[in-house]
Coordinates of C-alpha atoms and ligand atoms in Angstrom, one line a residue:
M547 CA 88.4 98.1 117.4
S548 CA 88.8 101.2 118.5
F549 CA 88.2 104.7 116.8
P550 CA 89.6 105.6 114.7
P551 CA 90.0 102.2 113.1
I552 CA 93.6 103.1 112.4
R553 CA 96.0 100.2 110.9
P554 CA 96.8 98.3 113.6
E555 CA 100.6 98.2 113.7
L556 CA 99.9 102.2 113.6
A557 CA 98.1 102.6 116.3
G558 CA 99.6 104.5 119.3
I559 CA 102.8 105.4 117.2
E560 CA 103.8 108.9 117.5
P561 CA 104.4 111.3 114.2
Y562 CA 107.5 111.4 113.6
G563 CA 109.5 114.6 114.1
A564 CA 111.9 117.3 116.3
P565 CA 110.2 119.6 119.0
Q566 CA 109.4 122.6 117.2
L567 CA 109.2 125.6 119.3
P568 CA 109.0 129.5 118.7
I569 CA 112.0 131.2 118.5
D570 CA 111.5 133.8 120.6
R571 CA 111.8 131.5 123.8
V572 CA 114.4 129.4 122.0
P573 CA 116.7 131.8 120.5
V574 CA 119.4 129.4 119.1
Q575 CA 118.0 126.5 117.0
L576 CA 120.6 124.0 116.0
N577 CA 118.3 121.0 116.1
V578 CA 117.3 120.2 112.0
N579 CA 120.1 120.7 110.3
E580 CA 118.7 124.1 108.7
N581 CA 121.2 126.2 106.2
P582 CA 120.9 129.3 109.3
Y583 CA 121.3 132.1 106.6
G584 CA 118.1 133.2 104.7
P585 CA 117.8 134.6 101.0
S586 CA 118.7 137.7 99.7
E587 CA 115.9 140.6 98.9
E588 CA 116.9 140.5 95.4
C589 CA 116.8 136.9 95.5
I590 CA 112.7 137.6 97.5
A591 CA 112.0 139.4 95.5
D592 CA 112.6 137.3 92.2
I593 CA 111.0 134.6 93.8
A594 CA 108.0 136.8 94.8
A595 CA 107.2 137.7 90.8
A596 CA 107.4 134.1 90.3
A597 CA 105.2 133.1 92.5
A598 CA 102.9 135.7 91.3
D599 CA 103.6 134.7 87.8
A600 CA 102.2 131.3 88.8
A601 CA 99.2 132.7 90.0
R602 CA 98.3 133.9 87.2
T603 CA 97.1 130.3 85.9
L604 CA 96.2 128.9 88.9
N605 CA 93.0 127.9 87.8
R606 CA 95.3 125.7 85.4
Y607 CA 97.0 122.4 86.6
P608 CA 100.2 122.8 86.7
D609 CA 102.9 120.5 84.2
R610 CA 102.6 117.1 85.4
E611 CA 106.3 116.6 84.0
F612 CA 107.7 119.7 85.4
V613 CA 109.7 120.1 83.0
A614 CA 111.8 123.3 83.0
L615 CA 112.3 122.6 86.9
R616 CA 113.7 119.1 85.6
T617 CA 115.4 120.8 83.3
A618 CA 117.1 123.5 85.7
L619 CA 117.8 120.7 88.0
A620 CA 119.9 118.6 85.4
S621 CA 121.8 121.8 84.3
Y622 CA 122.4 122.3 88.4
L623 CA 123.5 118.7 89.3
S624 CA 125.8 118.2 85.7
R625 CA 127.6 121.3 87.6
D626 CA 129.1 118.4 89.6
V627 CA 129.7 115.7 88.0
A628 CA 132.4 114.9 84.6
G629 CA 129.2 114.3 82.1
E630 CA 126.4 115.7 81.4
I631 CA 123.0 114.6 83.8
T632 CA 119.8 114.9 81.3
P633 CA 116.3 115.9 82.1
D634 CA 115.1 112.6 81.8
Q635 CA 117.4 111.1 84.6
V636 CA 115.6 113.8 87.0
W637 CA 112.6 113.5 89.0
A638 CA 111.2 115.9 91.9
A639 CA 108.5 115.5 94.3
N640 CA 108.1 118.0 97.5
G641 CA 110.8 117.5 99.8
S642 CA 113.3 113.6 99.1
N643 CA 111.3 112.6 101.6
E644 CA 108.3 112.0 99.0
V645 CA 111.2 111.2 96.5
M646 CA 112.6 108.2 98.5
L647 CA 108.9 106.9 99.3
Q648 CA 107.8 107.1 96.0
L649 CA 110.5 105.4 95.1
L650 CA 109.7 102.7 97.9
Q651 CA 105.5 102.4 96.0
A652 CA 107.4 101.9 92.7
F653 CA 109.8 99.1 93.9
G654 CA 109.7 98.3 97.6
G655 CA 106.0 96.6 98.6
P656 CA 105.0 93.3 100.0
G657 CA 107.1 90.3 99.3
R658 CA 109.9 93.1 99.2
T659 CA 112.4 93.8 101.5
A660 CA 114.4 98.0 102.0
L661 CA 117.4 97.0 103.7
S662 CA 119.7 100.2 105.6
F663 CA 122.6 100.0 107.9
A664 CA 122.3 101.4 111.7
P665 CA 122.6 104.2 112.8
T666 CA 121.1 105.5 109.7
Y667 CA 118.5 107.8 108.8
S668 CA 114.9 107.6 111.1
M669 CA 112.3 108.1 108.4
Y670 CA 113.8 105.0 106.3
P671 CA 111.5 102.7 108.5
E672 CA 108.9 104.5 108.2
Y673 CA 108.5 104.8 104.4
A674 CA 108.9 100.8 104.4
R675 CA 106.1 100.5 107.4
D676 CA 103.6 103.0 105.2
T677 CA 104.7 100.6 101.9
H678 CA 104.6 97.4 103.5
T679 CA 108.1 96.9 102.6
R680 CA 110.1 94.5 105.1
W681 CA 112.3 96.2 106.9
V682 CA 116.1 94.8 107.5
A683 CA 118.5 97.1 109.2
G684 CA 122.1 95.8 109.1
R685 CA 125.1 98.0 111.5
R686 CA 127.6 100.0 111.2
E687 CA 131.2 99.2 112.9
D688 CA 132.3 101.1 116.1
D689 CA 133.3 104.5 114.0
F690 CA 129.9 104.1 112.1
S691 CA 132.0 102.7 108.5
L692 CA 130.6 99.7 106.8
D693 CA 132.8 96.6 106.9
L694 CA 132.1 95.8 103.5
D695 CA 132.5 92.0 103.0
V696 CA 129.7 92.1 106.1
A697 CA 127.5 94.5 104.2
R698 CA 128.4 92.6 100.7
D699 CA 127.3 89.3 102.3
L700 CA 124.0 90.7 104.3
V701 CA 122.7 92.5 100.5
K702 CA 123.4 88.9 99.1
T703 CA 121.4 87.1 101.7
E704 CA 118.6 89.6 102.2
Q705 CA 118.2 90.7 98.2
P706 CA 116.2 94.3 98.8
G707 CA 114.5 95.6 96.5
V708 CA 116.0 98.6 97.6
I709 CA 119.0 99.8 99.5
L710 CA 119.1 103.0 101.2
L711 CA 122.3 104.4 102.2
P712 CA 122.6 108.1 103.1
S713 CA 126.0 109.8 102.7
P714 CA 126.8 111.3 104.6
N715 CA 125.1 109.4 107.1
N716 CA 122.9 111.0 109.1
P717 CA 122.8 111.1 112.1
T718 CA 127.0 110.2 112.3
G719 CA 128.2 112.4 109.5
T720 CA 129.8 110.2 107.8
A721 CA 130.4 109.9 104.1
L722 CA 130.2 106.3 102.5
P723 CA 133.6 105.6 99.9
P724 CA 132.9 105.5 96.4
D725 CA 134.3 102.2 96.4
A726 CA 131.5 100.7 99.0
I727 CA 128.8 102.1 96.8
G728 CA 130.1 100.1 93.8
V729 CA 130.0 97.2 96.2
L730 CA 126.8 97.0 97.3
C731 CA 125.6 98.3 93.8
E732 CA 127.1 94.6 92.1
A733 CA 125.9 92.7 95.0
A734 CA 122.2 94.3 94.5
G735 CA 121.8 92.7 91.7
D736 CA 118.8 94.0 90.5
G737 CA 117.7 96.1 93.3
L738 CA 118.2 99.5 93.7
V739 CA 120.8 101.7 95.4
V740 CA 119.6 104.8 96.9
V741 CA 122.7 107.2 98.1
D742 CA 120.9 110.1 99.8
E743 CA 122.5 113.2 99.9
A744 CA 120.8 115.2 101.9
Y745 CA 124.1 117.1 102.7
G746 CA 125.8 116.1 99.5
E747 CA 127.4 119.8 99.1
F748 CA 128.5 119.9 102.4
R749 CA 131.2 117.0 101.9
R750 CA 134.5 117.6 102.6
A751 CA 137.5 118.7 99.7
G752 CA 137.9 115.5 98.2
V753 CA 135.3 113.3 99.4
P754 CA 133.8 112.5 95.4
S755 CA 129.6 112.5 94.9
A756 CA 127.7 109.6 94.3
L757 CA 126.8 111.1 90.8
E758 CA 129.9 110.4 89.4
L759 CA 129.2 106.6 89.7
L760 CA 125.9 106.9 87.7
P761 CA 127.1 106.1 84.1
T762 CA 128.1 102.5 85.6
Y763 CA 125.8 101.3 87.2
R764 CA 121.7 101.2 86.2
N765 CA 120.8 100.2 89.6
L766 CA 121.9 103.7 91.7
V767 CA 120.1 106.6 92.6
V768 CA 121.6 109.1 94.0
T769 CA 118.7 112.1 95.8
R770 CA 119.3 115.4 96.7
T771 CA 117.3 118.6 98.5
M772 CA 116.8 122.0 98.8
S773 CA 116.5 121.7 101.9
K774 CA 120.0 121.5 103.5
A775 CA 122.9 123.7 101.6
F776 CA 120.4 125.2 98.9
A777 CA 119.1 126.9 102.4
G778 CA 115.4 126.1 101.4
A779 CA 113.7 124.0 103.7
G780 CA 110.4 125.9 103.2
L781 CA 110.4 124.9 100.0
R782 CA 109.9 121.4 99.8
L783 CA 111.7 120.2 97.1
G784 CA 114.0 117.1 96.6
Y785 CA 114.9 115.9 93.7
L786 CA 117.0 112.6 92.1
A787 CA 119.4 111.8 89.5
A788 CA 119.3 107.9 88.2
D789 CA 118.2 105.8 85.1
P790 CA 115.5 107.4 82.4
A791 CA 113.8 103.9 82.9
I792 CA 113.8 104.4 86.9
C793 CA 112.3 108.0 86.1
D794 CA 109.6 106.8 84.3
A795 CA 108.5 103.7 86.6
I796 CA 108.0 106.6 89.5
R797 CA 105.7 108.1 87.6
V798 CA 103.1 105.3 87.7
V799 CA 102.8 106.3 92.0
R800 CA 103.0 109.3 92.5
L801 CA 100.0 111.4 92.9
P802 CA 98.5 113.4 90.0
Y803 CA 100.3 117.6 89.6
H804 CA 102.1 116.6 92.7
L805 CA 104.4 119.4 92.3
S806 CA 101.9 122.6 92.6
A807 CA 102.6 125.6 90.4
V808 CA 103.7 127.7 92.6
T809 CA 106.4 124.9 94.0
Q810 CA 107.7 124.7 90.5
A811 CA 107.9 128.8 90.1
V812 CA 109.5 129.1 93.4
A813 CA 111.6 126.3 92.9
L814 CA 113.0 127.8 89.5
A815 CA 113.4 131.3 91.0
A816 CA 115.7 129.8 93.5
L817 CA 117.5 127.8 91.2
G818 CA 118.6 131.2 89.5
H819 CA 120.0 132.2 92.5
A820 CA 122.2 129.1 93.1
P821 CA 125.3 130.7 93.7
E822 CA 123.8 132.9 96.4
L823 CA 121.9 130.6 98.3
L824 CA 125.3 128.1 98.1
S825 CA 127.9 130.7 98.8
K826 CA 127.4 130.2 103.0
V827 CA 128.6 126.6 102.6
D828 CA 132.2 127.2 102.5
E829 CA 131.7 129.0 105.5
L830 CA 129.4 126.5 107.1
R831 CA 131.8 123.8 106.3
A832 CA 135.2 126.1 108.1
E833 CA 132.4 126.5 111.0
R834 CA 132.0 122.6 111.1
D835 CA 135.4 121.3 111.0
A836 CA 136.6 124.6 113.9
L837 CA 133.2 123.0 116.0
V838 CA 134.6 119.3 115.5
D839 CA 138.2 120.5 116.4
W840 CA 136.5 122.1 119.7
L841 CA 134.4 119.1 121.0
R842 CA 137.8 116.5 120.3
S843 CA 140.1 119.6 122.5
E844 CA 137.2 119.1 125.3
S845 CA 137.6 115.2 124.8
Y846 CA 134.2 114.3 123.4
D847 CA 133.5 111.4 121.6
I848 CA 132.7 112.6 117.6
A849 CA 132.6 111.2 114.4
D850 CA 134.3 112.6 111.1
S851 CA 131.3 115.0 109.8
D852 CA 130.8 115.4 106.2
A853 CA 127.7 117.0 106.6
N854 CA 126.5 120.3 108.7
F855 CA 125.6 119.0 112.0
V856 CA 128.2 116.8 114.1
L857 CA 127.3 113.9 116.6
F858 CA 129.2 114.3 120.3
G859 CA 129.1 112.3 123.0
R860 CA 129.3 110.1 125.1
F861 CA 126.8 111.0 128.0
A862 CA 125.7 108.9 130.9
D863 CA 122.4 111.3 130.9
R864 CA 122.1 112.5 127.1
H865 CA 118.5 113.9 127.8
A866 CA 119.8 116.1 130.7
V867 CA 122.4 117.5 128.8
W868 CA 119.9 118.1 126.2
Q869 CA 117.2 119.5 128.8
G870 CA 120.1 121.8 130.2
L871 CA 120.8 122.9 127.0
L872 CA 117.4 124.0 126.2
D873 CA 117.1 125.7 129.3
R874 CA 119.6 127.6 128.1
G875 CA 118.6 128.4 124.8
V876 CA 119.9 126.2 122.9
L877 CA 118.3 123.3 121.2
I878 CA 119.9 120.5 119.6
R879 CA 118.9 117.3 118.8
E880 CA 118.5 114.1 120.8
T881 CA 119.4 111.6 118.3
G882 CA 121.2 108.5 117.5
P883 CA 122.8 106.2 119.3
D884 CA 122.5 106.0 123.2
G885 CA 124.6 108.7 125.0
W886 CA 125.2 110.6 121.6
L887 CA 123.6 114.0 120.8
R888 CA 123.6 116.1 117.2
V889 CA 124.3 119.8 116.9
S890 CA 123.3 121.4 113.4
V891 CA 125.9 123.9 112.5
G892 CA 124.8 127.6 112.7
T893 CA 126.2 130.5 112.7
P894 CA 129.4 131.9 114.2
D895 CA 127.2 133.6 117.0
E896 CA 125.0 130.9 117.5
M897 CA 128.1 128.6 117.9
A898 CA 129.4 130.4 120.4
A899 CA 125.9 130.2 122.3
F900 CA 126.5 126.2 121.8
R901 CA 129.4 126.1 123.5
A902 CA 129.2 128.4 126.1
A903 CA 125.8 126.5 127.1
L904 CA 127.6 123.1 126.9
I905 CA 130.4 124.2 129.5
E906 CA 127.5 125.5 132.2
V907 CA 125.2 122.8 131.3
T908 CA 128.8 119.9 132.1
Q909 CA 130.7 122.0 134.8
S910 CA 127.4 123.5 136.9
D911 CA 126.3 119.7 138.0
V912 CA 126.1 116.2 136.9
N913 CA 124.4 116.4 133.7
G914 CA 128.1 116.2 131.7
E915 CA 129.5 113.0 133.7
R916 CA 130.7 111.1 130.6
A917 CA 129.4 107.2 129.8
Ligands
PLP1483 C1 117.2 116.6 106.0 C2 117.3 114.8 105.5 C3 116.5 114.9 104.6 C4 115.6 115.5 103.4 O1 115.0 116.1 103.7 P1 113.4 116.6 102.8 O2 112.2 116.1 102.5 O3 114.1 117.0 101.2 O4 113.3 118.1 103.4 C5 116.9 113.9 103.4 N1 117.4 112.8 103.7 C6 118.6 112.7 104.6 C7 119.4 111.9 105.6 C8 118.4 114.1 105.4 O5 119.1 114.2 107.1

């Protein structure tokens, strides 16, 4: 065996992650779906004060059950639904990635299956691998929607312990209709259906949240994050809403005191500024719709987006286009099905820079050749 003696199935695997390049070298960064707008001075001051308060008791372990934060998250979510979401229905961790890993630790594992429909979020198979859960990927149709009969049959055949459904989906931006979620919750039996709403706040008018379905399906889990619409990617705070018994079960696998006192305090302070932090969401949605229209007018293939990014193509050599944009100071993401590229929605200036660079790249050489 070679050194270090890593598990054989992990040997030689590159760690997940988009390139992180210095902002002074690449001024326009549209690759990881961050909110381009930072907090106000007032919000920064509140966060600093909350962190200072937490610092006074750093000799003590934090509240393991983070009751204050769960209460604040529950009331934040309750604004989005007709009924009420209670603190015992809420769980949180360091990013929704950790929430979903914990779900797989508790509800996946050897002899169990996790299922999603490709193209889907590229971290899901990694949670499955890391928890020794069997991974099955069904497929989406050419327009990235789900054929519900095919999806239902696959669920009945595979009987997954966990189904992972990003909605809006990353990398395609497509939201799932509520009847699709209902059909899959019923087909799953006692298996969990996790609707990953990392981009939920960006959905177009009239597209409902899966939170509305929580009272109907006890096996439904809805995950959210402060990383995207909430402009808190650096905070590392993700959360879920589900039946209290599901939250209870996760407590068995979480590490002791997994949410630091500083994280809890800063997240609480940021939630106190929710209206401000979310105030750019409408602008970003409008900017997204304008981007979709512009790309269509340039004859690109494009998936309808309910998120803060757009998948567009198709290129004969997408890597050359990605590189050409990077050479012009615009970083986007080479991801999704072959031939497609994904661009996050930034400020109006950043989008102007992206459009100008894309026109240059596709007109100056053969890079822009469409597939
Ligand atoms: C960005 C993203 C998340 C959020 O990850 P965090 O760990 O909360 O930062 C979750 N799911 C999908 C599909 C995403 O694209």
